[in-house]
CSV table of C-alpha atoms and ligand atoms in Angstrom, one decimal:
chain,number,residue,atom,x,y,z
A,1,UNK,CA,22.6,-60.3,-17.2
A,2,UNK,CA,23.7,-58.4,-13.8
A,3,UNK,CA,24.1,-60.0,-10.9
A,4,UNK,CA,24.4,-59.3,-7.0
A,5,UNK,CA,25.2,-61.7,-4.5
A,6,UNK,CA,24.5,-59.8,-1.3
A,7,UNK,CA,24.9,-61.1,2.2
A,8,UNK,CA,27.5,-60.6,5.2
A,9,UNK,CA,31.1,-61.5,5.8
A,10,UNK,CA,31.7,-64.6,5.6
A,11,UNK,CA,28.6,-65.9,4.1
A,12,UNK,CA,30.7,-67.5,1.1
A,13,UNK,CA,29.9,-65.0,-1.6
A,14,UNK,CA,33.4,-65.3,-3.1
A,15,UNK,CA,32.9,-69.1,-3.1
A,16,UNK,CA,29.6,-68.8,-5.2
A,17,UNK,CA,30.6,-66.0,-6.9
A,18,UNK,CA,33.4,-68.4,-8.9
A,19,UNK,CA,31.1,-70.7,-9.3
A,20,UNK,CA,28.3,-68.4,-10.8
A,21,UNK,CA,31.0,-66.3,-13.2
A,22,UNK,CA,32.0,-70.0,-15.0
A,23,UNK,CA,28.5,-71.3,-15.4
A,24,UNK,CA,27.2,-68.2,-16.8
A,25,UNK,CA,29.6,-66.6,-18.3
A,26,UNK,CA,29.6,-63.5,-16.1
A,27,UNK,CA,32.7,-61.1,-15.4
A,28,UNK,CA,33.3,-61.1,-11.7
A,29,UNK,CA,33.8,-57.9,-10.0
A,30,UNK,CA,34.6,-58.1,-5.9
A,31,UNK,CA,35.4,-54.7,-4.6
A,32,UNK,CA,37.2,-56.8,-1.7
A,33,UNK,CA,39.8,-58.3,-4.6
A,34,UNK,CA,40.2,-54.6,-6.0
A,35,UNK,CA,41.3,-53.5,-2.6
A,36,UNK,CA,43.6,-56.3,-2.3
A,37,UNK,CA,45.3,-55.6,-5.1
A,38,UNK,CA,45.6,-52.0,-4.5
A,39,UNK,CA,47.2,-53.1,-0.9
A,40,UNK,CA,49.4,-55.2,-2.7
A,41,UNK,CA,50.5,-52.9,-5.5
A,42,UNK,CA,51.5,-50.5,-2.6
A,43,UNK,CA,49.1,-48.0,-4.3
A,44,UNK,CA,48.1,-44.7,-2.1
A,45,UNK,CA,44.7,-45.7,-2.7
A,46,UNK,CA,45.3,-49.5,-0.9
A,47,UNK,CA,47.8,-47.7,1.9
A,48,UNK,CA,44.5,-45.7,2.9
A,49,UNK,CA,41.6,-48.4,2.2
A,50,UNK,CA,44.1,-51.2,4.4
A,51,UNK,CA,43.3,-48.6,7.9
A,52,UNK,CA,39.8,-49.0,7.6
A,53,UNK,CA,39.7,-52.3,6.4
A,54,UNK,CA,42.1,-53.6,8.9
A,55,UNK,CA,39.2,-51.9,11.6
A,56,UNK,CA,36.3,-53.6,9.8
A,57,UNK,CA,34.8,-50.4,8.5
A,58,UNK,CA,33.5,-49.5,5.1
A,59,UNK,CA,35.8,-47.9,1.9
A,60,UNK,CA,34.3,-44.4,1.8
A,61,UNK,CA,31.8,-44.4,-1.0
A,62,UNK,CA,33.4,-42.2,-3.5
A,63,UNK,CA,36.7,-44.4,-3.8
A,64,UNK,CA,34.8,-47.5,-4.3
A,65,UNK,CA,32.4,-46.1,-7.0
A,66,UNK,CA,35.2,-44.4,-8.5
A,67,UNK,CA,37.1,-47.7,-8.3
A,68,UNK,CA,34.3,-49.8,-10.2
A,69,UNK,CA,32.9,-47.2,-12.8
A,70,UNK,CA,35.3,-48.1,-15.9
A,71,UNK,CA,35.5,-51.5,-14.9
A,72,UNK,CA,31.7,-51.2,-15.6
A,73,UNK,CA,31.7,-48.8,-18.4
A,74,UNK,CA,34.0,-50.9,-20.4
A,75,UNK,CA,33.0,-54.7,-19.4
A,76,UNK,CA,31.4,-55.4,-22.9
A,77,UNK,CA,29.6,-58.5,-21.0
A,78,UNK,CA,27.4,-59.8,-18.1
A,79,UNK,CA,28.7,-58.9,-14.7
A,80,UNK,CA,28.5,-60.4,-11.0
A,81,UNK,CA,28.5,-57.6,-8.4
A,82,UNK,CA,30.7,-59.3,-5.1
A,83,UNK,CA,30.9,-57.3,-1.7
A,84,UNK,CA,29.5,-54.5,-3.8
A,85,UNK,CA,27.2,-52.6,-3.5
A,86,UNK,CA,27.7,-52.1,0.2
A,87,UNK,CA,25.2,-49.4,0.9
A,88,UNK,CA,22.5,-47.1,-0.1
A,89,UNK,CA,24.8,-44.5,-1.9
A,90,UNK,CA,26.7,-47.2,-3.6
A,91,UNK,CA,23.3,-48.8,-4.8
A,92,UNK,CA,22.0,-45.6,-5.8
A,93,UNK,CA,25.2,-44.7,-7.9
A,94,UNK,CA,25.3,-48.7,-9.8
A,95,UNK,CA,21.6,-47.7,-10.2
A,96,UNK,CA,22.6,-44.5,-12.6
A,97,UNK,CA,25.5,-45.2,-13.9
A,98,UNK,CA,23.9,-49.1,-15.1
A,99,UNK,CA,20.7,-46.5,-16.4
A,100,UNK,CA,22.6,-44.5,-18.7
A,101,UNK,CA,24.1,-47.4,-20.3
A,102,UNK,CA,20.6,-48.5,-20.8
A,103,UNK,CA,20.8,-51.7,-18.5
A,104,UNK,CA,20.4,-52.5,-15.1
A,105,UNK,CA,20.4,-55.4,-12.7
A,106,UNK,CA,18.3,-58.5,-13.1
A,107,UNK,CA,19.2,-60.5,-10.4
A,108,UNK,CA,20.3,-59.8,-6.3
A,109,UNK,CA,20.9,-63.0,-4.6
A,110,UNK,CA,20.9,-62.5,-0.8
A,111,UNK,CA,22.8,-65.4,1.0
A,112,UNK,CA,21.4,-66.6,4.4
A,113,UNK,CA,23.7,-67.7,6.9
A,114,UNK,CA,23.4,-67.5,10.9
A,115,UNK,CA,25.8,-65.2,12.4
A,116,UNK,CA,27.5,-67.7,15.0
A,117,UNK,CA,28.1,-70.0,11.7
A,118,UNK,CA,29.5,-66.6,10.3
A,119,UNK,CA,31.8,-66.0,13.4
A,120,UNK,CA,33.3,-69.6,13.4
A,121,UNK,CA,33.9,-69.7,9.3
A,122,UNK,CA,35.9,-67.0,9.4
A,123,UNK,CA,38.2,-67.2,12.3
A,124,UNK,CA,38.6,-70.4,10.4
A,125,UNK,CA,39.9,-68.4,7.3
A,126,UNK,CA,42.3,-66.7,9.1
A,127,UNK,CA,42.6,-63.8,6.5
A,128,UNK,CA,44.5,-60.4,7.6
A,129,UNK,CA,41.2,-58.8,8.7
A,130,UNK,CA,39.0,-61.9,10.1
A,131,UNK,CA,40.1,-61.4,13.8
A,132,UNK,CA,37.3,-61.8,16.4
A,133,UNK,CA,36.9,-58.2,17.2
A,134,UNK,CA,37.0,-57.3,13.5
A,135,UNK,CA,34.7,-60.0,12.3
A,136,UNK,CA,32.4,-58.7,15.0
A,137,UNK,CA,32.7,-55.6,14.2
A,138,UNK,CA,32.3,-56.3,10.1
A,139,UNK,CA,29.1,-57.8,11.2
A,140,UNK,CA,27.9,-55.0,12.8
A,141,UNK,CA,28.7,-52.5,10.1
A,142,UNK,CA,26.6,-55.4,8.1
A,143,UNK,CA,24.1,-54.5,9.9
A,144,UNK,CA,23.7,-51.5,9.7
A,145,UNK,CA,24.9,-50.0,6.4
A,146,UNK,CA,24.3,-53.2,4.3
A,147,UNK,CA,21.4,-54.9,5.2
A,148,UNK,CA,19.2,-52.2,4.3
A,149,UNK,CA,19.9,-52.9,0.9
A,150,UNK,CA,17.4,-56.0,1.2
A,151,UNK,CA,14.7,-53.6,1.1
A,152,UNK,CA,16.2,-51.3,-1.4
A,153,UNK,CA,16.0,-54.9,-3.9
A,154,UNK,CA,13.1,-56.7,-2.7
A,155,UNK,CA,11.1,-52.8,-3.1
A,156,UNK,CA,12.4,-53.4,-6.8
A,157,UNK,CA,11.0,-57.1,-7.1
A,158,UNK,CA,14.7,-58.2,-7.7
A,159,UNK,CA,15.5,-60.0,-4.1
A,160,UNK,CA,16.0,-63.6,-3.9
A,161,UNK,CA,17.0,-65.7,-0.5
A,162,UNK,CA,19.0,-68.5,-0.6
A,163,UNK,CA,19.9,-70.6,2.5
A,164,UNK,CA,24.1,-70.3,2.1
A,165,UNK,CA,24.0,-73.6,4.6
A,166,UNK,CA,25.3,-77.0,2.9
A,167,UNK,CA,27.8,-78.1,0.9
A,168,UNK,CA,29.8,-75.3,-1.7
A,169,UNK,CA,27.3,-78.0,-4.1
A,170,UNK,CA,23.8,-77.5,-2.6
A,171,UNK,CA,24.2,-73.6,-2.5
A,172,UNK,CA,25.4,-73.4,-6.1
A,173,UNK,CA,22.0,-75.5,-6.9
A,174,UNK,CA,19.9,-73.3,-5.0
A,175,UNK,CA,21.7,-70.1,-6.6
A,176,UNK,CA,21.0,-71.8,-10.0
A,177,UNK,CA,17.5,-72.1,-9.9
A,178,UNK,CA,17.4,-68.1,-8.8
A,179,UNK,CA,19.3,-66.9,-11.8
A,180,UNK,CA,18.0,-69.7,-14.3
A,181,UNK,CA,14.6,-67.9,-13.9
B,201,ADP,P1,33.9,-59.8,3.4
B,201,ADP,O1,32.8,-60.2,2.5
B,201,ADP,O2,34.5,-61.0,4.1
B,201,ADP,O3,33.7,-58.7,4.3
B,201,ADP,P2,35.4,-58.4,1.3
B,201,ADP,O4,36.6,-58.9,0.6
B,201,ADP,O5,34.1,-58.2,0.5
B,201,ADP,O6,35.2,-59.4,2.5
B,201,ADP,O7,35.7,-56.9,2.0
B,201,ADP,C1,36.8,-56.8,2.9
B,201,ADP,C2,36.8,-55.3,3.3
B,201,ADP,O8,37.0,-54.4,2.2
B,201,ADP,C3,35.5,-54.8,4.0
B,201,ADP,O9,35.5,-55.1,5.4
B,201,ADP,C4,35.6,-53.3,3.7
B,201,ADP,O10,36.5,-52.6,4.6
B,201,ADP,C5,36.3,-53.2,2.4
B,201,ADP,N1,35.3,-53.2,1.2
B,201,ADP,C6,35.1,-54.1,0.3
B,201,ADP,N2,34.1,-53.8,-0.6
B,201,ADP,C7,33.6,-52.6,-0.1
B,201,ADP,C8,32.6,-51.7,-0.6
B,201,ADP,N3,31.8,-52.0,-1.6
B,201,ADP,N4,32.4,-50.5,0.1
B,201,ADP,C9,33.2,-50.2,1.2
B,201,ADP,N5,34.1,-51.0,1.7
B,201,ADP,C10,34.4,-52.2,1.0
């Protein structure tokens, strides 16, 4: 099984996204933790990727699908797609490359969550990037580079909402029932 959890900043798909990877048994793949790491390793790759994630913009798309593709080639099990994929070209690319390894995905879950409860989660979060102008620019680039991907999923009979308001609990209930069917 292949999973996306789709939804903006701050919605709490890392949250769910642990919580979805132990109960079924999925490998979790967050292009937001790849870029981390390559920040942190110091790699040329992270020294670029920090600029434009320190602005709020979007990884170009040929470094993130390059990034992902043998993580996905060689996973050998069920994966959960996190903060990935980010637009049409990405969604296109998981598209192929998941088709010529004769699979695809099963499964987008689209988290709902109001953008002022957005705003005030992740100033609360305090991460390098999650200043106000940032966030608000994060949202925008949401906007309008990843919410068309709702269409792009629900045009393949694959979209599911959940309301991502409650307790870390009631979301992961809701997000159950999605996948369990
Ligand atoms: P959040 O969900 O809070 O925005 P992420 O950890 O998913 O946090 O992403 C942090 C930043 O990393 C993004 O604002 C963006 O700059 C970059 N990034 C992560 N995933 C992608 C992606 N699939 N495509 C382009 N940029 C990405």
């Amino acid at each position: 099984m292949h999973v996306i959890i789709l939804g903006a900043p701050g919605a709490g798909k890392g949250t769910q996204s642990e919580e979805i990877v132990k109960h079924f048994d999925l490998k979790h793949l967050s292009t937001g933790d790849m870029l981390r790491a390559e920040i942190e390793a110091g790699s040329e790759l992270g020294l670029a990727a920090k600029t434009v994630m320190d602005k709020g913009e979007l990884v170009s798309d040929k470094i993130i699908l390059g990034m992902v593709e043998s993580q996905i080639r060689n996973s050998g099990k069920g994966m959960l797609f996190d903060g990935f994929p980010r637009t049409t070209v990405q969604a296109e690319g998981l598209d192929k490359l998941l088709k010529s390894l004769d699979s695809g995905i099963d499964h987008v879950v689209l988290l709902d969550v109001d953008n002022e409860e957005i705003v005030e989660r992740m100033l609360a979060r305090g991460r390098d990037d999650d200043n106000e102008e940032t966030i608000r620019n994060r949202l925008e680039v949401f906007n309008n580079q990843t919410a068309p991907l709702v269409e792009y999923y629900r045009d393949q009979d694959k979209l599911s909402t959940v309301v991502g308001s409650g307790s870390v609990e009631e979301i992961f209930a809701r997000v159950q029932k999605v996948l369990a069917s």
